[in-house]
PDB file of C-alpha atoms and ligand atoms in Angstrom:
ATOM      1  CA  MET A   1     153.657  57.220 142.525  1.00 81.00           C
ATOM      2  CA  PRO A   2     154.438  60.705 141.175  1.00 89.00           C
ATOM      3  CA  PRO A   3     153.241  61.417 137.620  1.00 95.00           C
ATOM      4  CA  LYS A   4     155.622  60.600 134.811  1.00 96.00           C
ATOM      5  CA  GLU A   5     156.223  63.557 132.549  1.00 96.00           C
ATOM      6  CA  ARG A   6     155.973  62.762 128.843  1.00 96.00           C
ATOM      7  CA  LYS A   7     155.831  64.752 125.621  1.00 97.00           C
ATOM      8  CA  ILE A   8     154.062  63.578 122.453  1.00 97.00           C
ATOM      9  CA  ALA A   9     154.244  65.397 119.128  1.00 97.00           C
ATOM     10  CA  PHE A  10     151.304  65.282 116.710  1.00 97.00           C
ATOM     11  CA  MET A  11     152.473  65.427 113.123  1.00 97.00           C
ATOM     12  CA  GLY A  12     151.004  65.165 109.627  1.00 98.00           C
ATOM     13  CA  PHE A  13     149.635  67.212 106.771  1.00 97.00           C
ATOM     14  CA  ARG A  14     147.620  70.382 107.507  1.00 95.00           C
ATOM     15  CA  SER A  15     143.953  70.041 108.230  1.00 96.00           C
ATOM     16  CA  VAL A  16     144.000  66.326 109.118  1.00 98.00           C
ATOM     17  CA  GLY A  17     142.705  67.138 112.626  1.00 97.00           C
ATOM     18  CA  LYS A  18     145.835  67.226 114.806  1.00 97.00           C
ATOM     19  CA  SER A  19     144.582  70.188 116.853  1.00 96.00           C
ATOM     20  CA  SER A  20     141.055  68.782 116.979  1.00 97.00           C
ATOM     21  CA  LEU A  21     142.267  65.438 118.388  1.00 98.00           C
ATOM     22  CA  ILE A  22     144.306  67.131 121.109  1.00 97.00           C
ATOM     23  CA  ILE A  23     141.526  69.542 122.050  1.00 96.00           C
ATOM     24  CA  GLN A  24     138.980  66.724 122.124  1.00 97.00           C
ATOM     25  CA  PHE A  25     141.192  64.821 124.497  1.00 97.00           C
ATOM     26  CA  VAL A  26     142.140  67.730 126.758  1.00 96.00           C
ATOM     27  CA  GLU A  27     138.873  69.710 126.731  1.00 94.00           C
ATOM     28  CA  LYS A  28     136.393  66.981 125.753  1.00 95.00           C
ATOM     29  CA  GLN A  29     134.907  69.083 122.974  1.00 95.00           C
ATOM     30  CA  PHE A  30     135.044  69.267 119.210  1.00 96.00           C
ATOM     31  CA  VAL A  31     136.168  72.610 117.878  1.00 88.00           C
ATOM     32  CA  ASP A  32     135.137  73.359 114.350  1.00 84.00           C
ATOM     33  CA  SER A  33     137.600  76.062 113.535  1.00 83.00           C
ATOM     34  CA  TYR A  34     140.908  76.271 115.303  1.00 84.00           C
ATOM     35  CA  ASP A  35     143.635  78.545 113.940  1.00 86.00           C
ATOM     36  CA  PRO A  36     145.757  76.203 111.797  1.00 84.00           C
ATOM     37  CA  THR A  37     148.934  78.217 112.323  1.00 82.00           C
ATOM     38  CA  ILE A  38     149.014  77.971 116.114  1.00 84.00           C
ATOM     39  CA  GLU A  39     151.705  75.703 117.525  1.00 86.00           C
ATOM     40  CA  ASN A  40     150.611  75.083 121.046  1.00 91.00           C
ATOM     41  CA  THR A  41     151.494  72.550 123.683  1.00 96.00           C
ATOM     42  CA  PHE A  42     148.563  71.270 125.759  1.00 96.00           C
ATOM     43  CA  THR A  43     149.249  69.810 129.144  1.00 97.00           C
ATOM     44  CA  THR A  44     146.958  67.427 130.905  1.00 97.00           C
ATOM     45  CA  GLN A  45     147.182  64.776 133.598  1.00 97.00           C
ATOM     46  CA  VAL A  46     145.979  61.297 132.699  1.00 96.00           C
ATOM     47  CA  ARG A  47     145.972  57.928 134.353  1.00 96.00           C
ATOM     48  CA  VAL A  48     146.777  54.888 132.227  1.00 95.00           C
ATOM     49  CA  ASN A  49     147.160  51.444 133.722  1.00 92.00           C
ATOM     50  CA  GLY A  50     147.297  52.871 137.241  1.00 93.00           C
ATOM     51  CA  GLN A  51     150.089  55.281 136.393  1.00 95.00           C
ATOM     52  CA  ASP A  52     149.606  59.023 136.345  1.00 97.00           C
ATOM     53  CA  TYR A  53     151.133  60.946 133.476  1.00 97.00           C
ATOM     54  CA  LEU A  54     151.693  64.644 133.084  1.00 97.00           C
ATOM     55  CA  LEU A  55     151.255  64.658 129.356  1.00 98.00           C
ATOM     56  CA  HIS A  56     152.404  67.444 127.062  1.00 97.00           C
ATOM     57  CA  SER A  57     150.831  67.217 123.615  1.00 97.00           C
ATOM     58  CA  VAL A  58     152.767  69.238 121.084  1.00 96.00           C
ATOM     59  CA  ASP A  59     150.510  70.487 118.320  1.00 96.00           C
ATOM     60  CA  THR A  60     152.459  71.176 115.146  1.00 92.00           C
ATOM     61  CA  ALA A  61     151.314  73.447 112.331  1.00 88.00           C
ATOM     62  CA  GLY A  62     151.695  70.540 109.931  1.00 93.00           C
ATOM     63  CA  GLN A  63     154.120  69.211 107.390  1.00 94.00           C
ATOM     64  CA  ASP A  64     154.083  68.484 103.678  1.00 94.00           C
ATOM     65  CA  GLU A  65     156.146  66.181 101.457  1.00 92.00           C
ATOM     66  CA  TYR A  66     158.975  68.720 101.287  1.00 91.00           C
ATOM     67  CA  SER A  67     159.110  69.717 104.937  1.00 89.00           C
ATOM     68  CA  VAL A  68     162.336  69.833 106.797  1.00 89.00           C
ATOM     69  CA  ILE A  69     161.269  69.112 110.319  1.00 90.00           C
ATOM     70  CA  PRO A  70     162.639  71.544 112.884  1.00 88.00           C
ATOM     71  CA  GLN A  71     165.103  70.215 115.416  1.00 88.00           C
ATOM     72  CA  ASN A  72     162.852  71.046 118.346  1.00 87.00           C
ATOM     73  CA  TYR A  73     160.496  68.296 117.170  1.00 90.00           C
ATOM     74  CA  PHE A  74     163.213  65.787 117.845  1.00 89.00           C
ATOM     75  CA  ILE A  75     164.510  67.062 121.159  1.00 89.00           C
ATOM     76  CA  ASN A  76     162.773  65.988 124.373  1.00 91.00           C
ATOM     77  CA  ILE A  77     159.955  64.265 122.487  1.00 95.00           C
ATOM     78  CA  ASN A  78     159.059  60.869 123.902  1.00 95.00           C
ATOM     79  CA  GLY A  79     156.717  59.727 121.165  1.00 96.00           C
ATOM     80  CA  TYR A  80     154.876  60.645 117.957  1.00 97.00           C
ATOM     81  CA  VAL A  81     151.336  60.408 116.758  1.00 98.00           C
ATOM     82  CA  LEU A  82     151.351  60.548 112.964  1.00 98.00           C
ATOM     83  CA  VAL A  83     147.985  61.626 111.660  1.00 98.00           C
ATOM     84  CA  TYR A  84     146.409  61.456 108.201  1.00 98.00           C
ATOM     85  CA  SER A  85     142.737  61.861 107.384  1.00 98.00           C
ATOM     86  CA  VAL A  86     140.865  59.044 105.693  1.00 98.00           C
ATOM     87  CA  ASN A  87     139.442  61.464 103.114  1.00 98.00           C
ATOM     88  CA  SER A  88     142.818  62.704 101.894  1.00 98.00           C
ATOM     89  CA  GLN A  89     145.217  60.677  99.721  1.00 98.00           C
ATOM     90  CA  LYS A  90     147.718  63.522  99.987  1.00 98.00           C
ATOM     91  CA  SER A  91     147.758  63.365 103.760  1.00 98.00           C
ATOM     92  CA  PHE A  92     148.463  59.612 103.520  1.00 98.00           C
ATOM     93  CA  GLU A  93     151.533  60.360 101.371  1.00 98.00           C
ATOM     94  CA  VAL A  94     152.692  63.106 103.698  1.00 98.00           C
ATOM     95  CA  VAL A  95     152.584  60.857 106.747  1.00 98.00           C
ATOM     96  CA  LYS A  96     155.059  58.480 105.015  1.00 98.00           C
ATOM     97  CA  HIS A  97     157.424  61.386 104.386  1.00 96.00           C
ATOM     98  CA  VAL A  98     157.179  62.500 108.011  1.00 97.00           C
ATOM     99  CA  TYR A  99     157.824  58.908 109.188  1.00 97.00           C
ATOM    100  CA  ASP A 100     160.975  58.710 107.077  1.00 96.00           C
ATOM    101  CA  LYS A 101     162.251  61.983 108.516  1.00 95.00           C
ATOM    102  CA  ILE A 102     161.630  60.859 112.099  1.00 95.00           C
ATOM    103  CA  ILE A 103     163.362  57.522 111.506  1.00 95.00           C
ATOM    104  CA  ASP A 104     166.325  59.324 109.882  1.00 92.00           C
ATOM    105  CA  MET A 105     166.692  61.375 113.056  1.00 90.00           C
ATOM    106  CA  LYS A 106     165.753  58.947 115.817  1.00 87.00           C
ATOM    107  CA  GLY A 107     166.260  55.426 114.482  1.00 83.00           C
ATOM    108  CA  ARG A 108     163.595  52.813 114.022  1.00 75.00           C
ATOM    109  CA  MET A 109     164.295  50.802 117.160  1.00 77.00           C
ATOM    110  CA  THR A 110     163.910  53.542 119.666  1.00 81.00           C
ATOM    111  CA  VAL A 111     161.101  55.796 118.688  1.00 92.00           C
ATOM    112  CA  PRO A 112     157.495  55.194 119.797  1.00 96.00           C
ATOM    113  CA  ILE A 113     155.099  55.985 116.994  1.00 97.00           C
ATOM    114  CA  VAL A 114     151.341  55.523 116.551  1.00 98.00           C
ATOM    115  CA  LEU A 115     149.651  55.875 113.157  1.00 98.00           C
ATOM    116  CA  VAL A 116     146.168  57.416 113.195  1.00 99.00           C
ATOM    117  CA  GLY A 117     143.639  57.678 110.379  1.00 99.00           C
ATOM    118  CA  ASN A 118     141.403  60.538 111.471  1.00 98.00           C
ATOM    119  CA  LYS A 119     137.953  61.708 110.333  1.00 98.00           C
ATOM    120  CA  LYS A 120     136.539  58.214 110.163  1.00 98.00           C
ATOM    121  CA  ASP A 121     133.104  59.751 110.609  1.00 98.00           C
ATOM    122  CA  LEU A 122     133.305  61.081 107.019  1.00 98.00           C
ATOM    123  CA  ARG A 123     132.105  57.750 105.615  1.00 97.00           C
ATOM    124  CA  PHE A 124     131.155  59.005 102.192  1.00 97.00           C
ATOM    125  CA  GLU A 125     134.376  60.956 101.650  1.00 98.00           C
ATOM    126  CA  ARG A 126     136.701  58.156 102.514  1.00 98.00           C
ATOM    127  CA  VAL A 127     139.522  57.448 100.041  1.00 98.00           C
ATOM    128  CA  ILE A 128     141.946  55.521 102.286  1.00 98.00           C
ATOM    129  CA  SER A 129     140.562  52.194 103.468  1.00 98.00           C
ATOM    130  CA  GLU A 130     141.130  50.961 107.000  1.00 98.00           C
ATOM    131  CA  GLU A 131     143.084  48.075 105.443  1.00 98.00           C
ATOM    132  CA  GLU A 132     145.518  50.479 103.732  1.00 98.00           C
ATOM    133  CA  GLY A 133     146.189  52.240 106.960  1.00 98.00           C
ATOM    134  CA  ARG A 134     146.690  48.977 108.770  1.00 98.00           C
ATOM    135  CA  ARG A 135     149.116  47.696 106.164  1.00 98.00           C
ATOM    136  CA  LEU A 136     151.234  50.842 106.366  1.00 98.00           C
ATOM    137  CA  ALA A 137     151.400  50.577 110.148  1.00 98.00           C
ATOM    138  CA  GLU A 138     152.302  46.899 109.917  1.00 98.00           C
ATOM    139  CA  SER A 139     155.146  47.715 107.570  1.00 97.00           C
ATOM    140  CA  TRP A 140     156.418  50.118 110.230  1.00 96.00           C
ATOM    141  CA  LYS A 141     155.597  47.710 113.066  1.00 96.00           C
ATOM    142  CA  VAL A 142     153.637  50.403 114.917  1.00 97.00           C
ATOM    143  CA  PRO A 143     150.092  50.468 116.312  1.00 98.00           C
ATOM    144  CA  PHE A 144     147.309  51.755 114.079  1.00 98.00           C
ATOM    145  CA  LEU A 145     143.931  53.246 114.905  1.00 98.00           C
ATOM    146  CA  GLU A 146     141.230  55.078 113.083  1.00 98.00           C
ATOM    147  CA  ALA A 147     139.622  57.942 114.994  1.00 98.00           C
ATOM    148  CA  SER A 148     137.250  60.824 114.809  1.00 98.00           C
ATOM    149  CA  ALA A 149     137.932  64.005 116.712  1.00 98.00           C
ATOM    150  CA  LYS A 150     134.156  64.200 117.090  1.00 98.00           C
ATOM    151  CA  GLU A 151     134.045  60.981 119.074  1.00 98.00           C
ATOM    152  CA  HIS A 152     135.746  61.214 122.465  1.00 98.00           C
ATOM    153  CA  PRO A 153     136.205  57.452 123.046  1.00 98.00           C
ATOM    154  CA  SER A 154     138.124  57.014 119.833  1.00 98.00           C
ATOM    155  CA  VAL A 155     140.396  59.926 120.761  1.00 98.00           C
ATOM    156  CA  LYS A 156     140.954  58.528 124.241  1.00 98.00           C
ATOM    157  CA  ASP A 157     142.104  55.263 122.549  1.00 98.00           C
ATOM    158  CA  VAL A 158     144.672  57.203 120.526  1.00 98.00           C
ATOM    159  CA  PHE A 159     146.202  58.787 123.619  1.00 98.00           C
ATOM    160  CA  GLU A 160     146.168  55.595 125.645  1.00 98.00           C
ATOM    161  CA  THR A 161     147.761  53.690 122.809  1.00 98.00           C
ATOM    162  CA  ALA A 162     150.448  56.377 122.488  1.00 98.00           C
ATOM    163  CA  ILE A 163     151.216  56.214 126.201  1.00 97.00           C
ATOM    164  CA  ASN A 164     151.290  52.414 126.196  1.00 96.00           C
ATOM    165  CA  THR A 165     153.583  52.392 123.189  1.00 96.00           C
ATOM    166  CA  MET A 166     156.012  54.763 124.916  1.00 95.00           C
ATOM    167  CA  THR A 167     155.986  52.636 128.044  1.00 92.00           C
ATOM    168  CA  LEU A 168     156.700  49.475 126.066  1.00 91.00           C
ATOM    169  CA  LYS A 169     159.626  51.072 124.266  1.00 89.00           C
ATOM    170  CA  GLU A 170     161.011  52.490 127.455  1.00 88.00           C
ATOM    171  CA  ASN A 171     160.870  49.087 129.046  1.00 87.00           C
ATOM    172  CA  GLY A 172     162.828  47.741 126.104  1.00 81.00           C
ATOM    173  CA  ASP A 173     160.462  45.562 124.124  1.00 62.00           C
ATOM    174  CA  SER A 174     162.175  43.107 121.838  1.00 53.00           C
ATOM    175  CA  ASN A 175     159.465  42.848 119.181  1.00 49.00           C
ATOM    176  CA  GLU A 176     161.495  44.752 116.665  1.00 45.00           C
TER     177      GLU A 176
HETATM  178  P1  LIG B 201     145.109  70.393 111.831  1.00 60.63           P
HETATM  179  O1  LIG B 201     145.529  71.380 110.808  1.00 60.63           O
HETATM  180  O2  LIG B 201     145.692  69.042 111.510  1.00 60.63           O
HETATM  181  O3  LIG B 201     145.392  70.798 113.243  1.00 60.63           O
HETATM  182  O4  LIG B 201     143.533  70.186 111.669  1.00 60.63           O
HETATM  183  P2  LIG B 201     142.348  70.812 112.552  1.00 60.63           P
HETATM  184  O5  LIG B 201     142.273  70.132 113.849  1.00 60.63           O
HETATM  185  O6  LIG B 201     142.471  72.295 112.556  1.00 60.63           O
HETATM  186  O7  LIG B 201     141.103  70.378 111.676  1.00 60.63           O
HETATM  187  C1  LIG B 201     140.914  70.806 110.331  1.00 60.63           C
HETATM  188  C2  LIG B 201     139.429  70.789 110.015  1.00 60.63           C
HETATM  189  O8  LIG B 201     138.944  69.443 110.014  1.00 60.63           O
HETATM  190  C3  LIG B 201     138.575  71.566 111.002  1.00 60.63           C
HETATM  191  O9  LIG B 201     137.516  72.168 110.302  1.00 60.63           O
HETATM  192  C4  LIG B 201     138.074  70.475 111.915  1.00 60.63           C
HETATM  193  O10 LIG B 201     136.839  70.829 112.506  1.00 60.63           O
HETATM  194  C5  LIG B 201     137.902  69.309 110.972  1.00 60.63           C
HETATM  195  N1  LIG B 201     138.059  67.996 111.634  1.00 60.63           N
HETATM  196  C6  LIG B 201     139.086  67.600 112.459  1.00 60.63           C
HETATM  197  N2  LIG B 201     138.909  66.352 112.844  1.00 60.63           N
HETATM  198  C7  LIG B 201     137.781  65.909 112.320  1.00 60.63           C
HETATM  199  C8  LIG B 201     137.088  64.665 112.356  1.00 60.63           C
HETATM  200  O11 LIG B 201     137.471  63.663 112.997  1.00 60.63           O
HETATM  201  N3  LIG B 201     135.906  64.579 111.646  1.00 60.63           N
HETATM  202  C9  LIG B 201     135.441  65.642 110.912  1.00 60.63           C
HETATM  203  N4  LIG B 201     134.297  65.468 110.252  1.00 60.63           N
HETATM  204  N5  LIG B 201     136.075  66.802 110.828  1.00 60.63           N
HETATM  205  C10 LIG B 201     137.244  66.956 111.518  1.00 60.63           C
HETATM  206 MG1  LIG B 202     146.256  72.541 113.913  1.00 60.63          MG
END
């Protein structure tokens, strides 16, 4: 089977680790300082459930609670990974704002979304519990994971979950 081409946008407040998650997945390394203003798209081929994907990960510069999200983040995007960091209450609020904007544009039934609480390695700085994250995701009826861009397996889970969520939606799940 030829690879399926898919595009996932990573969104959320600045400094939550969007770039770090993508770079950990694509390059299998943790980068400590990556220019926060760069908006890059990283392309990689992955195999999930026996299917090859040519995956484009769109790294956004980040949003805040007032952001108007540019049109190009809605066009030709197959799914979204919404990221907050477990050590930032603000980032948890921003992710709700971003969710509302995406739903306004795309509609709740159609858009594959995964919620990610990043920086779970920062145990002593945590202000958002895993339970809080899970409850938010449940209210949206989307998958939830905590991750650390320092830990490759947790990052791989994020990407595989995002791909599986897209596939489910594309195949018309009726769990809505
Ligand atoms: P972005 O603005 O959302 O793209 O965030 P970056 O990926 O640039 O990360 C912002 C800062 O947080 C950088 O210093 C990263 O090294 C750091 N960082 C990102 N992810 C993690 C993580 O999972 N754990 C820890 N401890 N630091 C992280
Ligand atoms: Mg970045």
